[in-house]
Amino acid sequence: MYHFNQNEKKVKKSQTKEETKVLIFVLVSIVLILLFFGGKAYWKQRKNIDLKEKIQEELRSDKEVSVDYASPEEVFKSIRNEKTQLVDIRESQEFELKHIEASENLPLSEIKEKIDLFKKDKLIIVIDSQEQTEGKILADHLKNQGLRVKYLRGGLINYIKENYPLVSYGNPTQTEDLLKVKSITAQEVKDNLLNGALFAFVDTRSPINFKRDNIAGSVNIPLEKIEQEKNNLPAGRIMLYDEDPLRSFRAASKLFDMGVLSVYNCADDYETLKKTLFEEESDNPEPPR
């Protein structure tokens, strides 16, 4: 009995030691993981702060910044080139009004949060409204980080002066945009279909609304994705519709700016279009043939 108790104590003591070792190992691992990610976050933040400080410091110094330039022609030819990233550093409101097709908006004021969105495996072309020191400093900084970077010579002002096209917001109160878009009512859509016209229906609503209810055979390309999905548009004459006709109008205007001309916009909302096209509503109606 005595030997049994002694052995039992030894086993328990051994188990306690093993448990202590495991606990220490787990605690050390947690500390190392926290240090790793905490340090990574710190240096990422430090790098972003340094960039803002660098821009302010170089602005104060009035030092000439040397950059590699991209001509308007080179930028135009780079649109949708998989090896190029066009980065527009203007504020989002300016970008929405007019911008170069397929360019990304990374505002200089938000560069701290978006610095990691610059692609290391692509040629980056920095775009500004006009040639400005801040943009050049950013381009120089990215170049010093090992990225391949160019700066649009003369900015967007020069790009427009060279008669290269831009993608606009699509404002129905502007005559320029109104002339781009062929808008017809839901009844006119139905009349065209009954007379033998063919349309490829494109739903510019959100994916959630599209899944809930849609016109059978239609394709969902939300307004927010219309530029990126340009090459995935169906062939033939396209009929855009939305729960808010202003959204489909904007999509049609953008497509016109990108050279897609066989596009119509339904001037009525989705519910009106659906009720007009189909005598009986269903979860997945088909247009008349």
GROMACS .gro file of N, CA, C and O in nm, residues 19-138:
model
  480
   19GLU      N    1   0.225   1.937  -1.717
   19GLU     CA    2   0.120   2.038  -1.736
   19GLU      C    3   0.178   2.179  -1.724
   19GLU      O    4   0.140   2.270  -1.798
   20THR      N    5   0.273   2.195  -1.630
   20THR     CA    6   0.338   2.325  -1.613
   20THR      C    7   0.417   2.362  -1.737
   20THR      O    8   0.414   2.477  -1.784
   21LYS      N    9   0.489   2.263  -1.793
   21LYS     CA   10   0.567   2.288  -1.915
   21LYS      C   11   0.477   2.329  -2.031
   21LYS      O   12   0.507   2.422  -2.106
   22VAL      N   13   0.365   2.256  -2.044
   22VAL     CA   14   0.271   2.287  -2.152
   22VAL      C   15   0.214   2.427  -2.134
   22VAL      O   16   0.204   2.505  -2.230
   23LEU      N   17   0.179   2.462  -2.009
   23LEU     CA   18   0.122   2.594  -1.981
   23LEU      C   19   0.222   2.704  -2.013
   23LEU      O   20   0.188   2.806  -2.075
   24ILE      N   21   0.349   2.682  -1.973
   24ILE     CA   22   0.455   2.781  -2.001
   24ILE      C   23   0.473   2.796  -2.152
   24ILE      O   24   0.486   2.907  -2.204
   25PHE      N   25   0.472   2.681  -2.223
   25PHE     CA   26   0.489   2.684  -2.369
   25PHE      C   27   0.376   2.764  -2.435
   25PHE      O   28   0.400   2.847  -2.524
   26VAL      N   29   0.253   2.740  -2.390
   26VAL     CA   30   0.137   2.811  -2.446
   26VAL      C   31   0.147   2.960  -2.419
   26VAL      O   32   0.125   3.043  -2.509
   27LEU      N   33   0.183   2.997  -2.295
   27LEU     CA   34   0.194   3.139  -2.259
   27LEU      C   35   0.303   3.208  -2.339
   27LEU      O   36   0.284   3.320  -2.389
   28VAL      N   37   0.418   3.141  -2.353
   28VAL     CA   38   0.529   3.199  -2.431
   28VAL      C   39   0.488   3.217  -2.577
   28VAL      O   40   0.517   3.319  -2.640
   29SER      N   41   0.417   3.116  -2.631
   29SER     CA   42   0.370   3.124  -2.770
   29SER      C   43   0.276   3.242  -2.790
   29SER      O   44   0.286   3.315  -2.889
   30ILE      N   45   0.184   3.260  -2.695
   30ILE     CA   46   0.089   3.372  -2.704
   30ILE      C   47   0.162   3.505  -2.701
   30ILE      O   48   0.133   3.596  -2.780
   31VAL      N   49   0.260   3.517  -2.611
   31VAL     CA   50   0.338   3.641  -2.600
   31VAL      C   51   0.413   3.669  -2.729
   31VAL      O   52   0.414   3.782  -2.780
   32LEU      N   53   0.475   3.565  -2.788
   32LEU     CA   54   0.550   3.583  -2.913
   32LEU      C   55   0.459   3.624  -3.028
   32LEU      O   56   0.494   3.710  -3.109
   33ILE      N   57   0.340   3.562  -3.034
   33ILE     CA   58   0.244   3.597  -3.139
   33ILE      C   59   0.200   3.742  -3.125
   33ILE      O   60   0.194   3.817  -3.223
   34LEU      N   61   0.169   3.783  -3.001
   34LEU     CA   62   0.127   3.921  -2.977
   34LEU      C   63   0.237   4.020  -3.012
   34LEU      O   64   0.212   4.126  -3.072
   35LEU      N   65   0.362   3.984  -2.977
   35LEU     CA   66   0.475   4.070  -3.010
   35LEU      C   67   0.494   4.082  -3.161
   35LEU      O   68   0.521   4.190  -3.214
   36PHE      N   69   0.476   3.968  -3.230
   36PHE     CA   70   0.495   3.967  -3.375
   36PHE      C   71   0.394   4.058  -3.444
   36PHE      O   72   0.430   4.147  -3.521
   37PHE      N   73   0.264   4.035  -3.415
   37PHE     CA   74   0.160   4.113  -3.481
   37PHE      C   75   0.157   4.258  -3.433
   37PHE      O   76   0.131   4.350  -3.510
   38GLY      N   77   0.186   4.276  -3.303
   38GLY     CA   78   0.192   4.413  -3.251
   38GLY      C   79   0.305   4.491  -3.314
   38GLY      O   80   0.289   4.607  -3.353
   39GLY      N   81   0.421   4.425  -3.328
   39GLY     CA   82   0.536   4.490  -3.391
   39GLY      C   83   0.510   4.520  -3.537
   39GLY      O   84   0.545   4.626  -3.589
   40LYS      N   85   0.443   4.425  -3.605
   40LYS     CA   86   0.411   4.444  -3.746
   40LYS      C   87   0.318   4.564  -3.764
   40LYS      O   88   0.337   4.647  -3.853
   41ALA      N   89   0.216   4.572  -3.677
   41ALA     CA   90   0.121   4.684  -3.685
   41ALA      C   91   0.191   4.816  -3.655
   41ALA      O   92   0.163   4.918  -3.718
   42TYR      N   93   0.284   4.812  -3.558
   42TYR     CA   94   0.356   4.934  -3.521
   42TYR      C   95   0.438   4.986  -3.638
   42TYR      O   96   0.433   5.105  -3.671
   43TRP      N   97   0.514   4.895  -3.702
   43TRP     CA   98   0.600   4.939  -3.811
   43TRP      C   99   0.520   4.981  -3.933
   43TRP      O  100   0.560   5.070  -4.008
   44LYS      N  101   0.404   4.916  -3.952
   44LYS     CA  102   0.315   4.958  -4.061
   44LYS      C  103   0.266   5.100  -4.036
   44LYS      O  104   0.267   5.186  -4.125
   45GLN      N  105   0.224   5.127  -3.911
   45GLN     CA  106   0.177   5.260  -3.875
   45GLN      C  107   0.292   5.360  -3.884
   45GLN      O  108   0.277   5.472  -3.933
   46ARG      N  109   0.410   5.317  -3.838
   46ARG     CA  110   0.526   5.405  -3.841
   46ARG      C  111   0.561   5.444  -3.984
   46ARG      O  112   0.592   5.559  -4.014
   47LYS      N  113   0.552   5.345  -4.075
   47LYS     CA  114   0.583   5.369  -4.216
   47LYS      C  115   0.487   5.472  -4.275
   47LYS      O  116   0.526   5.562  -4.348
   48ASN      N  117   0.357   5.459  -4.239
   48ASN     CA  118   0.257   5.551  -4.292
   48ASN      C  119   0.275   5.691  -4.235
   48ASN      O  120   0.259   5.791  -4.306
   49ILE      N  121   0.308   5.700  -4.106
   49ILE     CA  122   0.333   5.830  -4.044
   49ILE      C  123   0.454   5.895  -4.110
   49ILE      O  124   0.455   6.013  -4.142
   50ASP      N  125   0.559   5.813  -4.134
   50ASP     CA  126   0.680   5.864  -4.198
   50ASP      C  127   0.649   5.922  -4.335
   50ASP      O  128   0.708   6.022  -4.375
   51LEU      N  129   0.557   5.859  -4.409
   51LEU     CA  130   0.522   5.908  -4.542
   51LEU      C  131   0.459   6.046  -4.533
   51LEU      O  132   0.497   6.137  -4.607
   52LYS      N  133   0.364   6.064  -4.441
   52LYS     CA  134   0.301   6.195  -4.426
   52LYS      C  135   0.403   6.300  -4.381
   52LYS      O  136   0.403   6.413  -4.428
   53GLU      N  137   0.491   6.260  -4.288
   53GLU     CA  138   0.595   6.352  -4.242
   53GLU      C  139   0.689   6.387  -4.356
   53GLU      O  140   0.731   6.502  -4.370
   54LYS      N  141   0.721   6.287  -4.439
   54LYS     CA  142   0.812   6.309  -4.552
   54LYS      C  143   0.752   6.410  -4.649
   54LYS      O  144   0.821   6.501  -4.696
   55ILE      N  145   0.622   6.395  -4.679
   55ILE     CA  146   0.556   6.487  -4.772
   55ILE      C  147   0.559   6.629  -4.717
   55ILE      O  148   0.594   6.724  -4.787
   56GLN      N  149   0.523   6.643  -4.587
   56GLN     CA  150   0.522   6.776  -4.527
   56GLN      C  151   0.662   6.837  -4.521
   56GLN      O  152   0.683   6.956  -4.548
   57GLU      N  153   0.760   6.753  -4.488
   57GLU     CA  154   0.898   6.800  -4.476
   57GLU      C  155   0.951   6.848  -4.611
   57GLU      O  156   1.012   6.955  -4.622
   58GLU      N  157   0.925   6.770  -4.716
   58GLU     CA  158   0.976   6.807  -4.848
   58GLU      C  159   0.901   6.926  -4.906
   58GLU      O  160   0.956   7.002  -4.985
   59LEU      N  161   0.773   6.942  -4.867
   59LEU     CA  162   0.700   7.061  -4.910
   59LEU      C  163   0.761   7.186  -4.849
   59LEU      O  164   0.772   7.290  -4.916
   60ARG      N  165   0.802   7.176  -4.723
   60ARG     CA  166   0.862   7.291  -4.655
   60ARG      C  167   0.999   7.324  -4.712
   60ARG      O  168   1.040   7.440  -4.715
   61SER      N  169   1.069   7.222  -4.759
   61SER     CA  170   1.207   7.243  -4.806
   61SER      C  171   1.214   7.303  -4.947
   61SER      O  172   1.318   7.353  -4.988
   62ASP      N  173   1.102   7.297  -5.021
   62ASP     CA  174   1.098   7.345  -5.160
   62ASP      C  175   1.200   7.275  -5.249
   62ASP      O  176   1.245   7.329  -5.350
   63LYS      N  177   1.237   7.154  -5.210
   63LYS     CA  178   1.336   7.078  -5.287
   63LYS      C  179   1.271   7.020  -5.413
   63LYS      O  180   1.157   6.973  -5.410
   64GLU      N  181   1.341   7.025  -5.524
   64GLU     CA  182   1.290   6.970  -5.649
   64GLU      C  183   1.285   6.818  -5.640
   64GLU      O  184   1.383   6.754  -5.602
   65VAL      N  185   1.169   6.761  -5.673
   65VAL     CA  186   1.152   6.615  -5.667
   65VAL      C  187   1.162   6.558  -5.807
   65VAL      O  188   1.094   6.602  -5.899
   66SER      N  189   1.249   6.460  -5.823
   66SER     CA  190   1.269   6.398  -5.954
   66SER      C  191   1.181   6.274  -5.967
   66SER      O  192   1.181   6.187  -5.880
   67VAL      N  193   1.102   6.268  -6.076
   67VAL     CA  194   1.015   6.152  -6.100
   67VAL      C  195   1.024   6.109  -6.246
   67VAL      O  196   1.064   6.187  -6.333
   68ASP      N  197   0.986   5.985  -6.271
   68ASP     CA  198   0.972   5.938  -6.408
   68ASP      C  199   0.831   5.971  -6.455
   68ASP      O  200   0.733   5.944  -6.383
   69TYR      N  201   0.819   6.030  -6.572
   69TYR     CA  202   0.689   6.074  -6.621
   69TYR      C  203   0.626   5.973  -6.717
   69TYR      O  204   0.695   5.902  -6.789
   70ALA      N  205   0.492   5.971  -6.714
   70ALA     CA  206   0.414   5.898  -6.814
   70ALA      C  207   0.335   6.001  -6.894
   70ALA      O  208   0.273   6.091  -6.836
   71SER      N  209   0.340   5.992  -7.025
   71SER     CA  210   0.266   6.085  -7.110
   71SER      C  211   0.118   6.048  -7.110
   71SER      O  212   0.082   5.934  -7.079
   72PRO      N  213   0.028   6.142  -7.146
   72PRO     CA  214  -0.114   6.108  -7.158
   72PRO      C  215  -0.138   5.990  -7.252
   72PRO      O  216  -0.223   5.905  -7.224
   73GLU      N  217  -0.062   5.983  -7.360
   73GLU     CA  218  -0.077   5.872  -7.454
   73GLU      C  219  -0.043   5.739  -7.388
   73GLU      O  220  -0.114   5.639  -7.405
   74GLU      N  221   0.066   5.737  -7.310
   74GLU     CA  222   0.105   5.613  -7.241
   74GLU      C  223  -0.001   5.571  -7.141
   74GLU      O  224  -0.033   5.452  -7.128
   75VAL      N  225  -0.059   5.668  -7.070
   75VAL     CA  226  -0.164   5.637  -6.972
   75VAL      C  227  -0.286   5.579  -7.043
   75VAL      O  228  -0.343   5.479  -7.000
   76PHE      N  229  -0.326   5.642  -7.154
   76PHE     CA  230  -0.442   5.595  -7.229
   76PHE      C  231  -0.421   5.451  -7.277
   76PHE      O  232  -0.512   5.368  -7.269
   77LYS      N  233  -0.302   5.421  -7.324
   77LYS     CA  234  -0.273   5.286  -7.373
   77LYS      C  235  -0.261   5.185  -7.258
   77LYS      O  236  -0.266   5.064  -7.281
   78SER      N  237  -0.246   5.236  -7.135
   78SER     CA  238  -0.231   5.148  -7.019
   78SER      C  239  -0.365   5.107  -6.958
   78SER      O  240  -0.369   5.023  -6.868
   79ILE      N  241  -0.475   5.168  -7.006
   79ILE     CA  242  -0.607   5.135  -6.952
   79ILE      C  243  -0.636   4.987  -6.972
   79ILE      O  244  -0.623   4.934  -7.083
   80ARG      N  245  -0.670   4.920  -6.864
   80ARG     CA  246  -0.700   4.776  -6.862
   80ARG      C  247  -0.579   4.689  -6.898
   80ARG      O  248  -0.594   4.571  -6.932
   81ASN      N  249  -0.461   4.746  -6.888
   81ASN     CA  250  -0.340   4.666  -6.902
   81ASN      C  251  -0.313   4.598  -6.767
   81ASN      O  252  -0.297   4.665  -6.665
   82GLU      N  253  -0.310   4.466  -6.767
   82GLU     CA  254  -0.297   4.392  -6.642
   82GLU      C  255  -0.164   4.417  -6.570
   82GLU      O  256  -0.151   4.387  -6.452
   83LYS      N  257  -0.068   4.473  -6.643
   83LYS     CA  258   0.063   4.498  -6.583
   83LYS      C  259   0.077   4.640  -6.528
   83LYS      O  260   0.183   4.679  -6.481
   84THR      N  261  -0.033   4.717  -6.536
   84THR     CA  262  -0.029   4.857  -6.492
   84THR      C  263  -0.140   4.885  -6.391
   84THR      O  264  -0.251   4.835  -6.405
   85GLN      N  265  -0.110   4.965  -6.290
   85GLN     CA  266  -0.209   5.011  -6.193
   85GLN      C  267  -0.218   5.163  -6.202
   85GLN      O  268  -0.122   5.235  -6.173
   86LEU      N  269  -0.334   5.213  -6.247
   86LEU     CA  270  -0.357   5.357  -6.254
   86LEU      C  271  -0.416   5.403  -6.121
   86LEU      O  272  -0.525   5.359  -6.083
   87VAL      N  273  -0.346   5.491  -6.051
   87VAL     CA  274  -0.388   5.535  -5.918
   87VAL      C  275  -0.415   5.685  -5.917
   87VAL      O  276  -0.325   5.766  -5.938
   88ASP      N  277  -0.541   5.721  -5.895
   88ASP     CA  278  -0.584   5.860  -5.889
   88ASP      C  279  -0.584   5.904  -5.743
   88ASP      O  280  -0.657   5.849  -5.661
   89ILE      N  281  -0.500   6.004  -5.709
   89ILE     CA  282  -0.484   6.043  -5.568
   89ILE      C  283  -0.569   6.165  -5.530
   89ILE      O  284  -0.552   6.221  -5.423
   90ARG      N  285  -0.663   6.204  -5.617
   90ARG     CA  286  -0.752   6.315  -5.582
   90ARG      C  287  -0.855   6.271  -5.479
   90ARG      O  288  -0.872   6.151  -5.453
   91GLU      N  289  -0.926   6.367  -5.421
   91GLU     CA  290  -1.032   6.334  -5.325
   91GLU      C  291  -1.145   6.260  -5.396
   91GLU      O  292  -1.166   6.277  -5.517
   92SER      N  293  -1.219   6.179  -5.321
   92SER     CA  294  -1.320   6.091  -5.381
   92SER      C  295  -1.428   6.167  -5.457
   92SER      O  296  -1.478   6.120  -5.559
   93GLN      N  297  -1.466   6.288  -5.408
   93GLN     CA  298  -1.570   6.365  -5.477
   93GLN      C  299  -1.524   6.406  -5.616
   93GLN      O  300  -1.600   6.398  -5.713
   94GLU      N  301  -1.399   6.450  -5.626
   94GLU     CA  302  -1.343   6.487  -5.757
   94GLU      C  303  -1.334   6.365  -5.848
   94GLU      O  304  -1.364   6.373  -5.967
   95PHE      N  305  -1.291   6.254  -5.790
   95PHE     CA  306  -1.276   6.131  -5.868
   95PHE      C  307  -1.409   6.087  -5.927
   95PHE      O  308  -1.417   6.048  -6.043
   96GLU      N  309  -1.516   6.093  -5.847
   96GLU     CA  310  -1.649   6.050  -5.892
   96GLU      C  311  -1.698   6.133  -6.010
   96GLU      O  312  -1.762   6.081  -6.101
   97LEU      N  313  -1.669   6.263  -6.008
   97LEU     CA  314  -1.717   6.351  -6.114
   97LEU      C  315  -1.658   6.312  -6.250
   97LEU      O  316  -1.730   6.301  -6.348
   98LYS      N  317  -1.528   6.292  -6.255
   98LYS     CA  318  -1.461   6.251  -6.379
   98LYS      C  319  -1.329   6.182  -6.344
   98LYS      O  320  -1.256   6.228  -6.257
   99HIS      N  321  -1.301   6.073  -6.413
   99HIS     CA  322  -1.175   6.003  -6.391
   99HIS      C  323  -1.140   5.919  -6.513
   99HIS      O  324  -1.223   5.897  -6.602
  100ILE      N  325  -1.017   5.871  -6.517
  100ILE     CA  326  -0.972   5.785  -6.626
  100ILE      C  327  -1.030   5.645  -6.606
  100ILE      O  328  -1.031   5.593  -6.494
  101GLU      N  329  -1.077   5.587  -6.713
  101GLU     CA  330  -1.137   5.454  -6.708
  101GLU      C  331  -1.044   5.354  -6.639
  101GLU      O  332  -0.924   5.351  -6.664
  102ALA      N  333  -1.105   5.273  -6.551
  102ALA     CA  334  -1.035   5.163  -6.481
  102ALA      C  335  -0.930   5.210  -6.381
  102ALA      O  336  -0.855   5.128  -6.327
  103SER      N  337  -0.924   5.341  -6.352
  103SER     CA  338  -0.830   5.388  -6.251
  103SER      C  339  -0.888   5.365  -6.111
  103SER      O  340  -1.009   5.356  -6.094
  104GLU      N  341  -0.799   5.353  -6.013
  104GLU     CA  342  -0.840   5.333  -5.873
  104GLU      C  343  -0.824   5.464  -5.797
  104GLU      O  344  -0.731   5.539  -5.822
  105ASN      N  345  -0.913   5.488  -5.703
  105ASN     CA  346  -0.906   5.610  -5.624
  105ASN      C  347  -0.845   5.582  -5.487
  105ASN      O  348  -0.904   5.514  -5.403
  106LEU      N  349  -0.723   5.632  -5.466
  106LEU     CA  350  -0.655   5.623  -5.337
  106LEU      C  351  -0.618   5.765  -5.296
  106LEU      O  352  -0.506   5.811  -5.322
  107PRO      N  353  -0.713   5.839  -5.235
  107PRO     CA  354  -0.688   5.981  -5.204
  107PRO      C  355  -0.563   6.002  -5.120
  107PRO      O  356  -0.536   5.925  -5.028
  108LEU      N  357  -0.491   6.107  -5.152
  108LEU     CA  358  -0.368   6.138  -5.079
  108LEU      C  359  -0.397   6.160  -4.931
  108LEU      O  360  -0.317   6.124  -4.845
  109SER      N  361  -0.515   6.217  -4.899
  109SER     CA  362  -0.551   6.244  -4.759
  109SER      C  363  -0.575   6.115  -4.680
  109SER      O  364  -0.574   6.116  -4.558
  110GLU      N  365  -0.599   6.003  -4.751
  110GLU     CA  366  -0.625   5.875  -4.684
  110GLU      C  367  -0.512   5.775  -4.706
  110GLU      O  368  -0.530   5.656  -4.687
  111ILE      N  369  -0.397   5.826  -4.747
  111ILE     CA  370  -0.288   5.738  -4.787
  111ILE      C  371  -0.240   5.651  -4.671
  111ILE      O  372  -0.193   5.539  -4.690
  112LYS      N  373  -0.257   5.699  -4.548
  112LYS     CA  374  -0.216   5.622  -4.431
  112LYS      C  375  -0.289   5.488  -4.425
  112LYS      O  376  -0.231   5.385  -4.392
  113GLU      N  377  -0.420   5.489  -4.460
  113GLU     CA  378  -0.500   5.367  -4.453
  113GLU      C  379  -0.487   5.281  -4.579
  113GLU      O  380  -0.517   5.163  -4.576
  114LYS      N  381  -0.441   5.340  -4.690
  114LYS     CA  382  -0.448   5.268  -4.817
  114LYS      C  383  -0.313   5.243  -4.883
  114LYS      O  384  -0.306   5.198  -4.996
  115ILE      N  385  -0.204   5.272  -4.813
  115ILE     CA  386  -0.071   5.260  -4.872
  115ILE      C  387  -0.042   5.118  -4.921
  115ILE      O  388   0.027   5.098  -5.021
  116ASP      N  389  -0.098   5.018  -4.854
  116ASP     CA  390  -0.071   4.879  -4.892
  116ASP      C  391  -0.147   4.834  -5.016
  116ASP      O  392  -0.130   4.722  -5.063
  117LEU      N  393  -0.235   4.921  -5.069
  117LEU     CA  394  -0.311   4.886  -5.189
  117LEU      C  395  -0.232   4.909  -5.318
  117LEU      O  396  -0.275   4.871  -5.425
  118PHE      N  397  -0.116   4.972  -5.307
  118PHE     CA  398  -0.030   4.986  -5.424
  118PHE      C  399   0.030   4.850  -5.457
  118PHE      O  400   0.084   4.782  -5.370
  119LYS      N  401   0.020   4.809  -5.584
  119LYS     CA  402   0.061   4.675  -5.626
  119LYS      C  403   0.211   4.669  -5.656
  119LYS      O  404   0.260   4.743  -5.741
  120LYS      N  405   0.279   4.580  -5.587
  120LYS     CA  406   0.424   4.570  -5.603
  120LYS      C  407   0.464   4.504  -5.735
  120LYS      O  408   0.577   4.520  -5.781
  121ASP      N  409   0.373   4.427  -5.795
  121ASP     CA  410   0.406   4.354  -5.917
  121ASP      C  411   0.363   4.428  -6.044
  121ASP      O  412   0.365   4.371  -6.153
  122LYS      N  413   0.322   4.556  -6.030
  122LYS     CA  414   0.275   4.631  -6.146
  122LYS      C  415   0.345   4.766  -6.157
  122LYS      O  416   0.402   4.816  -6.060
  123LEU      N  417   0.339   4.823  -6.279
  123LEU     CA  418   0.386   4.959  -6.297
  123LEU      C  419   0.275   5.052  -6.246
  123LEU      O  420   0.162   5.047  -6.295
  124ILE      N  421   0.306   5.134  -6.148
  124ILE     CA  422   0.208   5.226  -6.090
  124ILE      C  423   0.220   5.362  -6.159
  124ILE      O  424   0.330   5.417  -6.168
  125ILE      N  425   0.107   5.414  -6.207
  125ILE     CA  426   0.106   5.549  -6.263
  125ILE      C  427   0.019   5.636  -6.173
  125ILE      O  428  -0.100   5.611  -6.158
  126VAL      N  429   0.082   5.734  -6.109
  126VAL     CA  430   0.013   5.824  -6.017
  126VAL      C  431  -0.053   5.937  -6.095
  126VAL      O  432   0.011   6.002  -6.178
  127ILE      N  433  -0.182   5.960  -6.067
  127ILE     CA  434  -0.261   6.060  -6.139
  127ILE      C  435  -0.311   6.166  -6.042
  127ILE      O  436  -0.366   6.133  -5.936
  128ASP      N  437  -0.293   6.293  -6.078
  128ASP     CA  438  -0.345   6.403  -5.997
  128ASP      C  439  -0.418   6.500  -6.089
  128ASP      O  440  -0.411   6.488  -6.211
  129SER      N  441  -0.488   6.598  -6.030
  129SER     CA  442  -0.563   6.693  -6.113
  129SER      C  443  -0.469   6.775  -6.201
  129SER      O  444  -0.499   6.804  -6.316
  130GLN      N  445  -0.356   6.811  -6.145
  130GLN     CA  446  -0.251   6.878  -6.220
  130GLN      C  447  -0.117   6.838  -6.158
  130GLN      O  448  -0.114   6.769  -6.056
  131GLU      N  449  -0.010   6.879  -6.221
  131GLU     CA  450   0.121   6.839  -6.170
  131GLU      C  451   0.148   6.911  -6.038
  131GLU      O  452   0.161   7.033  -6.035
  132GLN      N  453   0.156   6.835  -5.928
  132GLN     CA  454   0.173   6.895  -5.796
  132GLN      C  455   0.283   6.824  -5.718
  132GLN      O  456   0.306   6.704  -5.737
  133THR      N  457   0.344   6.899  -5.628
  133THR     CA  458   0.459   6.846  -5.554
  133THR      C  459   0.421   6.727  -5.467
  133THR      O  460   0.497   6.630  -5.457
  134GLU      N  461   0.302   6.732  -5.402
  134GLU     CA  462   0.263   6.621  -5.314
  134GLU      C  463   0.261   6.488  -5.388
  134GLU      O  464   0.309   6.387  -5.339
  135GLY      N  465   0.202   6.490  -5.508
  135GLY     CA  466   0.195   6.367  -5.587
  135GLY      C  467   0.332   6.318  -5.629
  135GLY      O  468   0.358   6.197  -5.630
  136LYS      N  469   0.419   6.411  -5.662
  136LYS     CA  470   0.556   6.373  -5.700
  136LYS      C  471   0.631   6.312  -5.582
  136LYS      O  472   0.706   6.215  -5.597
  137ILE      N  473   0.610   6.371  -5.464
  137ILE     CA  474   0.676   6.317  -5.344
  137ILE      C  475   0.628   6.175  -5.316
  137ILE      O  476   0.706   6.086  -5.282
  138LEU      N  477   0.496   6.153  -5.333
  138LEU     CA  478   0.441   6.018  -5.315
  138LEU      C  479   0.504   5.921  -5.414
  138LEU      O  480   0.546   5.811  -5.377
   0.00000   0.00000   0.00000
